[in-house]
PDB file of C-alpha atoms in Angstrom:
ATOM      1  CA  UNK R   1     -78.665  64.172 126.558  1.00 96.00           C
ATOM      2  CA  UNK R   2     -82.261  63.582 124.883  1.00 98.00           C
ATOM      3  CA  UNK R   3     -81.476  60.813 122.758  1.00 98.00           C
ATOM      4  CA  UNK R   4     -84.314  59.279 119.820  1.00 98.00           C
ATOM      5  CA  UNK R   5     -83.495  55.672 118.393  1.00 98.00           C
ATOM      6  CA  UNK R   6     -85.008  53.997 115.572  1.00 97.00           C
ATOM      7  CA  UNK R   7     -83.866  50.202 115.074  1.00 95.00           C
ATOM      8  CA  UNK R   8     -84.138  49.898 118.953  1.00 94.00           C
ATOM      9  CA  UNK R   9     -85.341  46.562 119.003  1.00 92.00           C
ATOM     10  CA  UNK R  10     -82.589  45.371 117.156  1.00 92.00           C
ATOM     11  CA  UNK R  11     -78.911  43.794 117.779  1.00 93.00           C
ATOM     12  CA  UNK R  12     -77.222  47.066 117.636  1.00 96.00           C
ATOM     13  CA  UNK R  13     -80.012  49.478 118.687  1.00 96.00           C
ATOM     14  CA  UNK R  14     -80.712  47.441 122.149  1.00 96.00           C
ATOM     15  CA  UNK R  15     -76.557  47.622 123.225  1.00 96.00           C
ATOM     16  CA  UNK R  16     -76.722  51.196 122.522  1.00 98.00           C
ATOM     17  CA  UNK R  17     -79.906  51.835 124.054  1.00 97.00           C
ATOM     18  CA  UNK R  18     -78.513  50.038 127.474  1.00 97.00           C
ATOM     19  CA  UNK R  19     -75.454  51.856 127.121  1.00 97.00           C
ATOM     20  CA  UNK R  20     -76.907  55.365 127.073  1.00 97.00           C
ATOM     21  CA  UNK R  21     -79.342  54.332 129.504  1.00 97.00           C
ATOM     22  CA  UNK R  22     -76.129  53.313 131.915  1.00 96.00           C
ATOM     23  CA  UNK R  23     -74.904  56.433 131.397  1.00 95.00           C
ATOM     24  CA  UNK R  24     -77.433  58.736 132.412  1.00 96.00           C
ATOM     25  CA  UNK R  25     -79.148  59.822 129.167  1.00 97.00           C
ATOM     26  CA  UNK R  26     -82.273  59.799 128.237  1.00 97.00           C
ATOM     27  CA  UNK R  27     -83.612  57.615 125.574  1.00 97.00           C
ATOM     28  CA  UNK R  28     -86.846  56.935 123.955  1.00 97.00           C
ATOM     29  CA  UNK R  29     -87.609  55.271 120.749  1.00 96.00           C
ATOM     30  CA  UNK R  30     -88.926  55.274 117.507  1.00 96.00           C
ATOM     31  CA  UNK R  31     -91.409  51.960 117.010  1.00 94.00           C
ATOM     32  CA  UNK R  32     -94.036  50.142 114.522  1.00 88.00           C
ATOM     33  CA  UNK R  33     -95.948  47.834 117.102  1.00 74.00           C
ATOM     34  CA  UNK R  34     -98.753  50.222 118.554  1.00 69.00           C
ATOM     35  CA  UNK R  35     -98.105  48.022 121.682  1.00 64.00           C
ATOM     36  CA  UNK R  36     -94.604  49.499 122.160  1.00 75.00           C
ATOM     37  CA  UNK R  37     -93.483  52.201 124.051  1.00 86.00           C
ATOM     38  CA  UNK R  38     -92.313  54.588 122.454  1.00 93.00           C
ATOM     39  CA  UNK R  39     -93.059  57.566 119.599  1.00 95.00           C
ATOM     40  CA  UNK R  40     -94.817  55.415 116.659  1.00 94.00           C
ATOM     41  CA  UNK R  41     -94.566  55.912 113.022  1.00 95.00           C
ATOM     42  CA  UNK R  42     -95.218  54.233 110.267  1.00 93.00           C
ATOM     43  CA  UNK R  43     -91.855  54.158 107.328  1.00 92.00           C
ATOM     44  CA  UNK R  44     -94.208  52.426 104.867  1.00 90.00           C
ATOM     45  CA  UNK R  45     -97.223  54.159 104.870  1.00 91.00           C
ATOM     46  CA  UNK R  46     -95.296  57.540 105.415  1.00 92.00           C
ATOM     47  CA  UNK R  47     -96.618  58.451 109.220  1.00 93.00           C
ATOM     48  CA  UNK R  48     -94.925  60.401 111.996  1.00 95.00           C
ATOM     49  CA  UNK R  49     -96.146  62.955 113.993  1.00 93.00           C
ATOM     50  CA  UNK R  50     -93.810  65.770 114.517  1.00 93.00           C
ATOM     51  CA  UNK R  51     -94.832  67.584 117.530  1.00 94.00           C
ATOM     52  CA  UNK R  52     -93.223  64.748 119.567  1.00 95.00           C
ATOM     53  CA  UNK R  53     -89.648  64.890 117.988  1.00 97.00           C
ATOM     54  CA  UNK R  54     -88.791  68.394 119.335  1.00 96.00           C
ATOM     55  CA  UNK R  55     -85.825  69.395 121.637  1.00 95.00           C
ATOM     56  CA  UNK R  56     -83.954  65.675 120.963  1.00 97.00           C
ATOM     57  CA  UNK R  57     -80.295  66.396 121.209  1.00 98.00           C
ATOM     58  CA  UNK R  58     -79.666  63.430 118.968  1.00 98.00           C
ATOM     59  CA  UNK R  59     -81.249  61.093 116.816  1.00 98.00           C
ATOM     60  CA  UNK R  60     -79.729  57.861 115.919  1.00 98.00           C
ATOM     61  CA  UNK R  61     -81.355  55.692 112.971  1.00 98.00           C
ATOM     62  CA  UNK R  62     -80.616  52.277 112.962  1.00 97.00           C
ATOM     63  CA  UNK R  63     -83.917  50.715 111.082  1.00 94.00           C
ATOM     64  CA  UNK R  64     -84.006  48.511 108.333  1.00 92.00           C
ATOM     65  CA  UNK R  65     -84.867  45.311 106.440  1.00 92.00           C
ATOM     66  CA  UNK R  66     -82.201  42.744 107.366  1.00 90.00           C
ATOM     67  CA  UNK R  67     -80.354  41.799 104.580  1.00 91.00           C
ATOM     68  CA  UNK R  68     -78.422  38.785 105.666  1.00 84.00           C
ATOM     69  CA  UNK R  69     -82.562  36.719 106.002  1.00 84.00           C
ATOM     70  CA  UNK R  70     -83.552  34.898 102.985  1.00 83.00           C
ATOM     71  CA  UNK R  71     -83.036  35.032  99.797  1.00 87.00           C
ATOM     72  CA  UNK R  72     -82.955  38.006  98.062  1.00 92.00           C
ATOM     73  CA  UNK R  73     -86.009  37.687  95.572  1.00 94.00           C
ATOM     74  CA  UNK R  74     -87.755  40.986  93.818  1.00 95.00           C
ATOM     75  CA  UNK R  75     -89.809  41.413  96.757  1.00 95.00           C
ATOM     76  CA  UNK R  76     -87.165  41.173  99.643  1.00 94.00           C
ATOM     77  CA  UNK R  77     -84.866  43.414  97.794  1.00 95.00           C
ATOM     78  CA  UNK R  78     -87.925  46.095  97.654  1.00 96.00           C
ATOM     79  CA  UNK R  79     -88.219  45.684 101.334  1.00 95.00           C
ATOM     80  CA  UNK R  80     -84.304  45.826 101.621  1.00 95.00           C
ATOM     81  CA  UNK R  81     -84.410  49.682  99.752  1.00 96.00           C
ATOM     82  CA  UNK R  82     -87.482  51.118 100.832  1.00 95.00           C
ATOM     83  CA  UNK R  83     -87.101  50.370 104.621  1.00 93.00           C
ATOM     84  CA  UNK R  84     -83.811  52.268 104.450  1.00 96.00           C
ATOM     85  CA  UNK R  85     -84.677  55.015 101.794  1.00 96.00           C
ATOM     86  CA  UNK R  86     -88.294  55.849 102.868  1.00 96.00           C
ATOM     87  CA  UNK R  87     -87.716  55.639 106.537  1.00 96.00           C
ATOM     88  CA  UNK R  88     -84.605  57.983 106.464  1.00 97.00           C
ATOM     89  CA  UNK R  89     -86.421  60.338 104.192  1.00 97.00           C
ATOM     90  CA  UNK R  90     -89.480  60.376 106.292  1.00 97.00           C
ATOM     91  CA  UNK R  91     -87.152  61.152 109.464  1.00 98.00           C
ATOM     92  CA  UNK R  92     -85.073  63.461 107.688  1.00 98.00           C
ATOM     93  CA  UNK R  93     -88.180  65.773 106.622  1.00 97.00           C
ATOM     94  CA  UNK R  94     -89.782  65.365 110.116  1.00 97.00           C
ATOM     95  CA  UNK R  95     -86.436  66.580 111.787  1.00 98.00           C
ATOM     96  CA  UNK R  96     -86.337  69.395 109.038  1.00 97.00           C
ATOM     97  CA  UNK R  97     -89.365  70.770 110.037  1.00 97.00           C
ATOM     98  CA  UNK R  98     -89.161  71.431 113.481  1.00 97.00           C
ATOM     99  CA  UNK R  99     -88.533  74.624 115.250  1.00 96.00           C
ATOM    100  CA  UNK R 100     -86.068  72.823 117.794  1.00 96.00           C
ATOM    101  CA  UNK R 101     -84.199  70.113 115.390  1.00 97.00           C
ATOM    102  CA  UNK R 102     -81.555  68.011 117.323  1.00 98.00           C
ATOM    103  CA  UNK R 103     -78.041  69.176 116.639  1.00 97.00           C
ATOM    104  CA  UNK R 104     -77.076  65.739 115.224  1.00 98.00           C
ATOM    105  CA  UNK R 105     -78.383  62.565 113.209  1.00 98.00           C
ATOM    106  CA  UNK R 106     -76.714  59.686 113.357  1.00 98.00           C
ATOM    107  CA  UNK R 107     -77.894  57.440 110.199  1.00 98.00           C
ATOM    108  CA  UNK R 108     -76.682  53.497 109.864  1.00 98.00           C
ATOM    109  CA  UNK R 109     -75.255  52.759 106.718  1.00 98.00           C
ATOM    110  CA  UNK R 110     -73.044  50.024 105.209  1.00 97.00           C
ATOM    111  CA  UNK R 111     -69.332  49.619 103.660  1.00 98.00           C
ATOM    112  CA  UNK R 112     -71.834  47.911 100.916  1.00 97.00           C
ATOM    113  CA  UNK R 113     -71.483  51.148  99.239  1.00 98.00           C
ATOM    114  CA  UNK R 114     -68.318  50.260  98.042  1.00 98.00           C
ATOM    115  CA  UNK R 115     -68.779  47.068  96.564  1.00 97.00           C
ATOM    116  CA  UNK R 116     -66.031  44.353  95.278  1.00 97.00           C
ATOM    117  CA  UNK R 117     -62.855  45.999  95.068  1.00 97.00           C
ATOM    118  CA  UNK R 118     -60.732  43.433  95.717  1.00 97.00           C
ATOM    119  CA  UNK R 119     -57.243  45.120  97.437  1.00 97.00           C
ATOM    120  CA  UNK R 120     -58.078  48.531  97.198  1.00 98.00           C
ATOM    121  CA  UNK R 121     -57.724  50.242 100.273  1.00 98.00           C
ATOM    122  CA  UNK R 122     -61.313  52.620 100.853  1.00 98.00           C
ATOM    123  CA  UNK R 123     -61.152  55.326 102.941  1.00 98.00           C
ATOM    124  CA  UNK R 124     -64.040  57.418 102.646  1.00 98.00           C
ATOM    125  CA  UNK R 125     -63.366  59.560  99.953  1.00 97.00           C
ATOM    126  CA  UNK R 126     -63.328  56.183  98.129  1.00 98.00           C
ATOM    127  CA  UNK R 127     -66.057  56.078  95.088  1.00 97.00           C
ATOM    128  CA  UNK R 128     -69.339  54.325  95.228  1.00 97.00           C
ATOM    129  CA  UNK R 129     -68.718  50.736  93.984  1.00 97.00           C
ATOM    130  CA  UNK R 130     -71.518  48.829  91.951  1.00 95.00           C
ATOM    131  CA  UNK R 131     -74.099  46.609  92.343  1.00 95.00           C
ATOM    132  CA  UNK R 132     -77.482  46.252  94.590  1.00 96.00           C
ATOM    133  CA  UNK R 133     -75.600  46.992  97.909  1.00 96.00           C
ATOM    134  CA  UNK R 134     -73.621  49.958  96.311  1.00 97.00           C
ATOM    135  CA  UNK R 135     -76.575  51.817  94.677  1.00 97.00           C
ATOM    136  CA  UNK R 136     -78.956  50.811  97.889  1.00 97.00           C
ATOM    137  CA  UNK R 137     -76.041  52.508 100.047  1.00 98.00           C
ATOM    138  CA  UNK R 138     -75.630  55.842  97.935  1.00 98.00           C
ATOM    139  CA  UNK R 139     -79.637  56.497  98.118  1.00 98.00           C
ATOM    140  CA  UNK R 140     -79.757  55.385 101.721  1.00 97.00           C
ATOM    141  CA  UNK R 141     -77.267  58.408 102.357  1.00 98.00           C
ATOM    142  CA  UNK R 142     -78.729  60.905  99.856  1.00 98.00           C
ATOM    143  CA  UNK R 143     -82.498  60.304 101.617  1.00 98.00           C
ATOM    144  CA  UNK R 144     -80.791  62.297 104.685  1.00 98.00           C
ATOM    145  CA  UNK R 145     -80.376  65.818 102.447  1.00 98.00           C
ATOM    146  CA  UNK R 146     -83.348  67.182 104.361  1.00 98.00           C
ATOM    147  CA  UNK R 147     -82.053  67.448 107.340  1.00 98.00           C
ATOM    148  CA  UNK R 148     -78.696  68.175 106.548  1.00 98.00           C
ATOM    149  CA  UNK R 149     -80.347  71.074 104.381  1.00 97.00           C
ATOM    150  CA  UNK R 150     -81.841  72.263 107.765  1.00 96.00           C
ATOM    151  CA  UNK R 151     -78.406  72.593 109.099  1.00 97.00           C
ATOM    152  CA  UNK R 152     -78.449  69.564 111.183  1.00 98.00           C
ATOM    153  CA  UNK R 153     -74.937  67.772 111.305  1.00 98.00           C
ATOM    154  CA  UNK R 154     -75.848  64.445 109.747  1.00 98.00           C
ATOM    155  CA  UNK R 155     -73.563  61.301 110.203  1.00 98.00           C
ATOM    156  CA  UNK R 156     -73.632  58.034 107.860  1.00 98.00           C
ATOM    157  CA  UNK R 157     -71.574  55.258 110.106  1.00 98.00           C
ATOM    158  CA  UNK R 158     -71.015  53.097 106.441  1.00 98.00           C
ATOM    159  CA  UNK R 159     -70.455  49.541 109.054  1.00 98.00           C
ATOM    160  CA  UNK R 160     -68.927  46.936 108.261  1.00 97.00           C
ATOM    161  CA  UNK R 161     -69.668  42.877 109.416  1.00 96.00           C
ATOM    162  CA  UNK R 162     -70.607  43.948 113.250  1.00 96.00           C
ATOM    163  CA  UNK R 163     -69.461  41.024 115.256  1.00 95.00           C
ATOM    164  CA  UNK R 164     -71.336  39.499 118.393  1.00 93.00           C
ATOM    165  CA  UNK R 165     -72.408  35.960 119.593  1.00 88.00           C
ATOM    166  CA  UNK R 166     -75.955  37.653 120.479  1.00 87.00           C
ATOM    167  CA  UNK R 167     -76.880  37.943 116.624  1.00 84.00           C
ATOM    168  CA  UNK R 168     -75.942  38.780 113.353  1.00 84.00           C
ATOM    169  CA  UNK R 169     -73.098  36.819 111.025  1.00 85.00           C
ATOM    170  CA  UNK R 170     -70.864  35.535 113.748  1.00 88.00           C
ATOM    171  CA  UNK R 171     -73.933  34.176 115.763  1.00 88.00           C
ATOM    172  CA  UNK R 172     -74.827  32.210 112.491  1.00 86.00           C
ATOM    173  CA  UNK R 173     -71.532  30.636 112.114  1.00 89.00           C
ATOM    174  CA  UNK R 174     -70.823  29.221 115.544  1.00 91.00           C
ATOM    175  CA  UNK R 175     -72.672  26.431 115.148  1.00 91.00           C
ATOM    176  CA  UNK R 176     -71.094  24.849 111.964  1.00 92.00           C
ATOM    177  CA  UNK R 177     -67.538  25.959 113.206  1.00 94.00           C
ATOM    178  CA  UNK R 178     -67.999  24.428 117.059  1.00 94.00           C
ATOM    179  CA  UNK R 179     -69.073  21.211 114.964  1.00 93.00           C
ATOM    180  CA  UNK R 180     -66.080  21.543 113.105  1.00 93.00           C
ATOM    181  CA  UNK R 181     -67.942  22.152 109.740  1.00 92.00           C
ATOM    182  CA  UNK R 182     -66.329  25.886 108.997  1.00 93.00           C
ATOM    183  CA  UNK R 183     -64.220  26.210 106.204  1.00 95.00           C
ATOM    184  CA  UNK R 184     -63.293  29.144 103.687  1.00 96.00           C
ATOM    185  CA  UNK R 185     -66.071  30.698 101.292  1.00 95.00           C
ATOM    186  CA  UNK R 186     -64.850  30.608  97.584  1.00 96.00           C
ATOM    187  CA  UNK R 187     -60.909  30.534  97.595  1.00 96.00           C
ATOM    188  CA  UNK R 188     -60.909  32.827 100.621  1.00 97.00           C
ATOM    189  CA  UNK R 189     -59.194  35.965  99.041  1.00 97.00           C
ATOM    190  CA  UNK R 190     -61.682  38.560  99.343  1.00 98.00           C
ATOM    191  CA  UNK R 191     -61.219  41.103 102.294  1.00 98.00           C
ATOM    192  CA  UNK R 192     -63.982  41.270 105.428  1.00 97.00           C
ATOM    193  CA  UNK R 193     -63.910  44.842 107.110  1.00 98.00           C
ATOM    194  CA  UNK R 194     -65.217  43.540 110.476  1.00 98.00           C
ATOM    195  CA  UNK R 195     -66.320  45.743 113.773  1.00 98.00           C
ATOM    196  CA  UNK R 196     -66.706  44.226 117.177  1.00 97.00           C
ATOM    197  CA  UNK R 197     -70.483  44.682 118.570  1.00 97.00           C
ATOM    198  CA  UNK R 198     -69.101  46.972 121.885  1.00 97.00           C
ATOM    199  CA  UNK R 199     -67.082  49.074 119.474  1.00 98.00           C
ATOM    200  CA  UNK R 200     -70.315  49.648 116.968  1.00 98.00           C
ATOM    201  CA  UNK R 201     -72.055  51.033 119.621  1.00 98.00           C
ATOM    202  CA  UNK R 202     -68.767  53.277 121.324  1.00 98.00           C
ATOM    203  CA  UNK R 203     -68.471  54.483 117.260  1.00 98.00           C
ATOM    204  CA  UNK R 204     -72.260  55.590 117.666  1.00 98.00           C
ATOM    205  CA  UNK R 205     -71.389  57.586 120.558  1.00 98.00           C
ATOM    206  CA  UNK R 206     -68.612  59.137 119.578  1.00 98.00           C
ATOM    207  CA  UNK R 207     -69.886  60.293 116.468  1.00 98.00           C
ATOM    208  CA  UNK R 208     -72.792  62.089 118.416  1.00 98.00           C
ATOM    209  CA  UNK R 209     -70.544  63.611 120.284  1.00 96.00           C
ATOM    210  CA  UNK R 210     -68.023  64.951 118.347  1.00 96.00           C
ATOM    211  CA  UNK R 211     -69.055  68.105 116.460  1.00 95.00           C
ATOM    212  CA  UNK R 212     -66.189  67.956 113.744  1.00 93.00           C
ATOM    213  CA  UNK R 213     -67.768  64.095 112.094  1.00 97.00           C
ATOM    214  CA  UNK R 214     -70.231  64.680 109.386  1.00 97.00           C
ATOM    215  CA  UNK R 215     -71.026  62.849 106.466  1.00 98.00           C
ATOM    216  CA  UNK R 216     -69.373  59.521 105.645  1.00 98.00           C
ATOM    217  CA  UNK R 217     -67.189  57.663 108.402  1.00 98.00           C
ATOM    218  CA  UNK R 218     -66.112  53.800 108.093  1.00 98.00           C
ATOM    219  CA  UNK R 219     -67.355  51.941 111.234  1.00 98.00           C
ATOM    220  CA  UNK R 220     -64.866  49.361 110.675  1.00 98.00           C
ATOM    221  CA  UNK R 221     -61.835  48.056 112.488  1.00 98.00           C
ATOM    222  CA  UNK R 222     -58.134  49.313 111.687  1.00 98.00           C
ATOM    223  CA  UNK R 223     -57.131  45.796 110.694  1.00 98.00           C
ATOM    224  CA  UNK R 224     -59.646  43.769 107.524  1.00 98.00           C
ATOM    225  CA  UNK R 225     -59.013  39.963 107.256  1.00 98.00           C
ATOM    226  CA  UNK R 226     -59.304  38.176 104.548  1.00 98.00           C
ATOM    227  CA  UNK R 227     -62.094  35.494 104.524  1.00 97.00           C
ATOM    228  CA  UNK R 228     -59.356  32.664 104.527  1.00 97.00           C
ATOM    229  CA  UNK R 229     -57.684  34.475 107.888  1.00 98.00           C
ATOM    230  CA  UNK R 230     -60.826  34.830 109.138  1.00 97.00           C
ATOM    231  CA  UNK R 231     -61.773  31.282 108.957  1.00 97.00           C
ATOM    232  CA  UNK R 232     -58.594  30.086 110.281  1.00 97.00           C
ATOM    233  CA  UNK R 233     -58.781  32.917 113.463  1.00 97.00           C
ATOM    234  CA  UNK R 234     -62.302  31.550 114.017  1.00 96.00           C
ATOM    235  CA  UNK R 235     -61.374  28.253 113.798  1.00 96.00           C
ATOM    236  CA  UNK R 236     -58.118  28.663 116.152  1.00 97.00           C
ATOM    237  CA  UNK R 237     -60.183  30.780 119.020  1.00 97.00           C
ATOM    238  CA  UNK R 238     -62.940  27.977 119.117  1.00 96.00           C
ATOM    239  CA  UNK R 239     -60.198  25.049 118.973  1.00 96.00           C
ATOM    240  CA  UNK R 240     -62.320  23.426 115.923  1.00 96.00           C
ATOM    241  CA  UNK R 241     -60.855  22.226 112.225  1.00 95.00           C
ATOM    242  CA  UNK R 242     -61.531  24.674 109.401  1.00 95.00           C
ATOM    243  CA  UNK R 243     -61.200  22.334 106.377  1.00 92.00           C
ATOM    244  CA  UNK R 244     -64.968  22.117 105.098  1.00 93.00           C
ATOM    245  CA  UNK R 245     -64.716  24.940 102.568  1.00 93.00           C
ATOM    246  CA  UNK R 246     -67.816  26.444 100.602  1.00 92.00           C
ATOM    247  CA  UNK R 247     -66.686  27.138  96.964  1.00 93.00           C
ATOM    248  CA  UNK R 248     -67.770  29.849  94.869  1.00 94.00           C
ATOM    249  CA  UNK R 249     -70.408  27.928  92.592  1.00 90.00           C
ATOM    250  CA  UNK R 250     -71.924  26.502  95.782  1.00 91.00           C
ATOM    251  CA  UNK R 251     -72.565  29.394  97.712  1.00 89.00           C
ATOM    252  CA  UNK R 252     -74.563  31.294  94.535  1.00 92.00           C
ATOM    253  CA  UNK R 253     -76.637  27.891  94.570  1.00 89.00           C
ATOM    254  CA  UNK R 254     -77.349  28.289  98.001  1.00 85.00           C
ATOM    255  CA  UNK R 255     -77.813  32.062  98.430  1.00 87.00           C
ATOM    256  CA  UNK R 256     -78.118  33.197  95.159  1.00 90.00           C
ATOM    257  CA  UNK R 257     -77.281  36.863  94.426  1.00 91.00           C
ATOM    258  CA  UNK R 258     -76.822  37.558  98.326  1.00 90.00           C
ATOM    259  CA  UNK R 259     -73.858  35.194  97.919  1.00 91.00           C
ATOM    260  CA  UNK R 260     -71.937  37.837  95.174  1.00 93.00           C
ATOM    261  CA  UNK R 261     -72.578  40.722  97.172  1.00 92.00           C
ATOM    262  CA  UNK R 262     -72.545  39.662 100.765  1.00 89.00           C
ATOM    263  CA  UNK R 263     -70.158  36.436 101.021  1.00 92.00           C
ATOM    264  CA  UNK R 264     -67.434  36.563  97.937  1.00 95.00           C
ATOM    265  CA  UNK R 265     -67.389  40.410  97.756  1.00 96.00           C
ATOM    266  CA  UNK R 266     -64.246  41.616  99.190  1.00 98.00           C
ATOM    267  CA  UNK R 267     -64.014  44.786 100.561  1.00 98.00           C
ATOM    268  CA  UNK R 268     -60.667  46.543 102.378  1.00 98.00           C
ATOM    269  CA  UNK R 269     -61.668  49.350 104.169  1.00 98.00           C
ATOM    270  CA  UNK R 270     -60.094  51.908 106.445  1.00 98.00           C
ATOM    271  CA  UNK R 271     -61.273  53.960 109.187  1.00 98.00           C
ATOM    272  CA  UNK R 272     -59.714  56.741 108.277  1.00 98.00           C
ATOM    273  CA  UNK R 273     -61.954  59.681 109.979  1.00 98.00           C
ATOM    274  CA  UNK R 274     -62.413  57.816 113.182  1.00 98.00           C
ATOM    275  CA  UNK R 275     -58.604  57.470 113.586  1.00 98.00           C
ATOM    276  CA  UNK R 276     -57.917  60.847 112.953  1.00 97.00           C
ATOM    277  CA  UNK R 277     -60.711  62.383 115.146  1.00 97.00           C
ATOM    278  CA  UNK R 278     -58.891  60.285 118.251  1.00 97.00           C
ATOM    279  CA  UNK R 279     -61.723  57.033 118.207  1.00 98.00           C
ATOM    280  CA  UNK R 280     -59.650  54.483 120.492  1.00 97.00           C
ATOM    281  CA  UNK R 281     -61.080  51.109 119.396  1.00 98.00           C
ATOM    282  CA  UNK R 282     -61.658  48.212 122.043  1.00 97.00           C
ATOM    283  CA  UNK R 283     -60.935  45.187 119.782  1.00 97.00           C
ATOM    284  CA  UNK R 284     -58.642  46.416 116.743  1.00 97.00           C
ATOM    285  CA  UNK R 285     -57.791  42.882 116.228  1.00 98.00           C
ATOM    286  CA  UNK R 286     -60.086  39.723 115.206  1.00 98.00           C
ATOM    287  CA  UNK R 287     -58.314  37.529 117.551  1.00 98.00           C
ATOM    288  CA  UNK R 288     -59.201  39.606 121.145  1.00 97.00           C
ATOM    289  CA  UNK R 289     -62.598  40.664 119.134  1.00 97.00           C
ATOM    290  CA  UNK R 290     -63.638  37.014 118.593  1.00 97.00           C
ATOM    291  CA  UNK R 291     -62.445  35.514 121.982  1.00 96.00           C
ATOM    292  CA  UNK R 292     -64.599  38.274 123.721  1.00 93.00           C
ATOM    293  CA  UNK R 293     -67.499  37.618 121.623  1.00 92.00           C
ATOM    294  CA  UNK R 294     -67.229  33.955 121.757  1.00 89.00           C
ATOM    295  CA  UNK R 295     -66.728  33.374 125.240  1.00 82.00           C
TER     296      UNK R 295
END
């Protein structure tokens, strides 16, 4: 296959850019730097040159503001929607507008878009939740209607924590936890749909490549922890004491709103569509996920 990739540089977009690569594909990317190589455009200012994007196969988008850096003030929050929004509307009406569209695009999106729901179970005909994340996530997915308007079959892969010792979450808490320093967040209730890094980028792939996934699919493992199991499994593989815990009140002082809708949120979600369209996960447990990442 011809495969396009926006988000390459990143923790996600690199292991799926090597693992396409490995396999014989093709793959060239979507970048900002003028010094890259690659097809530029520009999200912000609203550039891309078409004539470039014909006869892809796929396209996978997987750019965005992170939103796990800093605090979220007025102005990061701005960057946090438009990098998703714009950009996925700008790619959208490229891809709509060529006379050889690729058959598929594969857009990143976030279980975010459910937002605290305590126990519920969300599978993905689950309703939007509220909040920043939630509303962020539904016009993340609508910016896409151009190309699926086109008749391209557009996937949103709503992901859940993506775990790897390379970056992200997990890489942030090794530190405190190998010093013994981890503990619970708030009073470690609230639900944590995880996904192991090498399954993230197997869910990619198999959503490019089969025909019957469209629209929303939870990228998430079979089996959500709750933060207080997930401590404790952390805590167990790395053979470290858990007992430092982070209440509630402390974590909003430190991390302000980001702390509500990124730490104490809790959020139990299923992968229903992958299961039933035969996705065979690699780590469906945290235990075998973290030891592999951790090693």
């Amino acid at each position: 296959m011809k495969v396009l990739i926006s988000g390459a540089s990143g923790l996600m977009g690199r292991n799926l850019v090597r693992s396409l690569t490995e396999a014989g594909h093709e793959v060239l990317r979507l970048v900002r730097a003028a010094d890259s190589v690659g097809i530029p455009w520009d999200p912000r200012g609203g550039e891309l040159d078409r004539s470039p994007l014909e006869g892809f196969d796929a396209v996978v988008h997987l750019a965005g503001e992170s939103i796990a850096e800093g605090r979220w003030t007025v102005e990061k929050k701005k960057r946090i929607r438009d990098s998703r929004i714009e950009g996925t509307n700008l790619l959208a009406r490229s891809l709509s507008e060529l006379d050889q569209p690729p058959k598929v695009l594969v857009c990143a999106s976030a279980v975010g878009f459910y937002g605290d729901r305590g126990e519920e179970i969300l599978d993905e005909s689950a309703p939007p939740g509220v909040g920043f994340l939630a509303e962020v996530c539904r016009e993340w997915e609508a910016a896409a209607d151009p190309a699926r308007e086109k008749g391209i079959r557009v996937v949103h892969l709503r992901f859940g924590v993506v775990l790897s010792g390379e970056g992200g979450a997990l890489a942030k808490m090794l530190l405190p936890f190998r010093l013994g320093l981890g503990g619970i967040l708030g009073d470690g209730s609230q639900y944590m749909s995880w996904i192991a890094l090498d399954d993230a980028v197997g869910i990619v792939l198999h959503a490019i490549s089969h025909e019957d996934l469209r629209g929303a699919v939870n990228a998430v493992s079979p089996n959500p922890v709750t933060n207080r199991e997930y401590t404790k499994t952390l805590g167990g593989v790395l053979r470290r004491p858990t007992v430092i815990p982070l209440p509630s009140f402390g974590a909003r002082l430190a991390f302000g709103e980001m702390a509500d809708e990124l730490l104490l949120a809790s959020v139990r979600v299923s992968p229903k569509r992958l299961l039933e369209t035969g996705y065979d996960f690699r780590f469906a447990e945290l235990e075998e996920a973290l030891v592999q990442t951790t090693a």
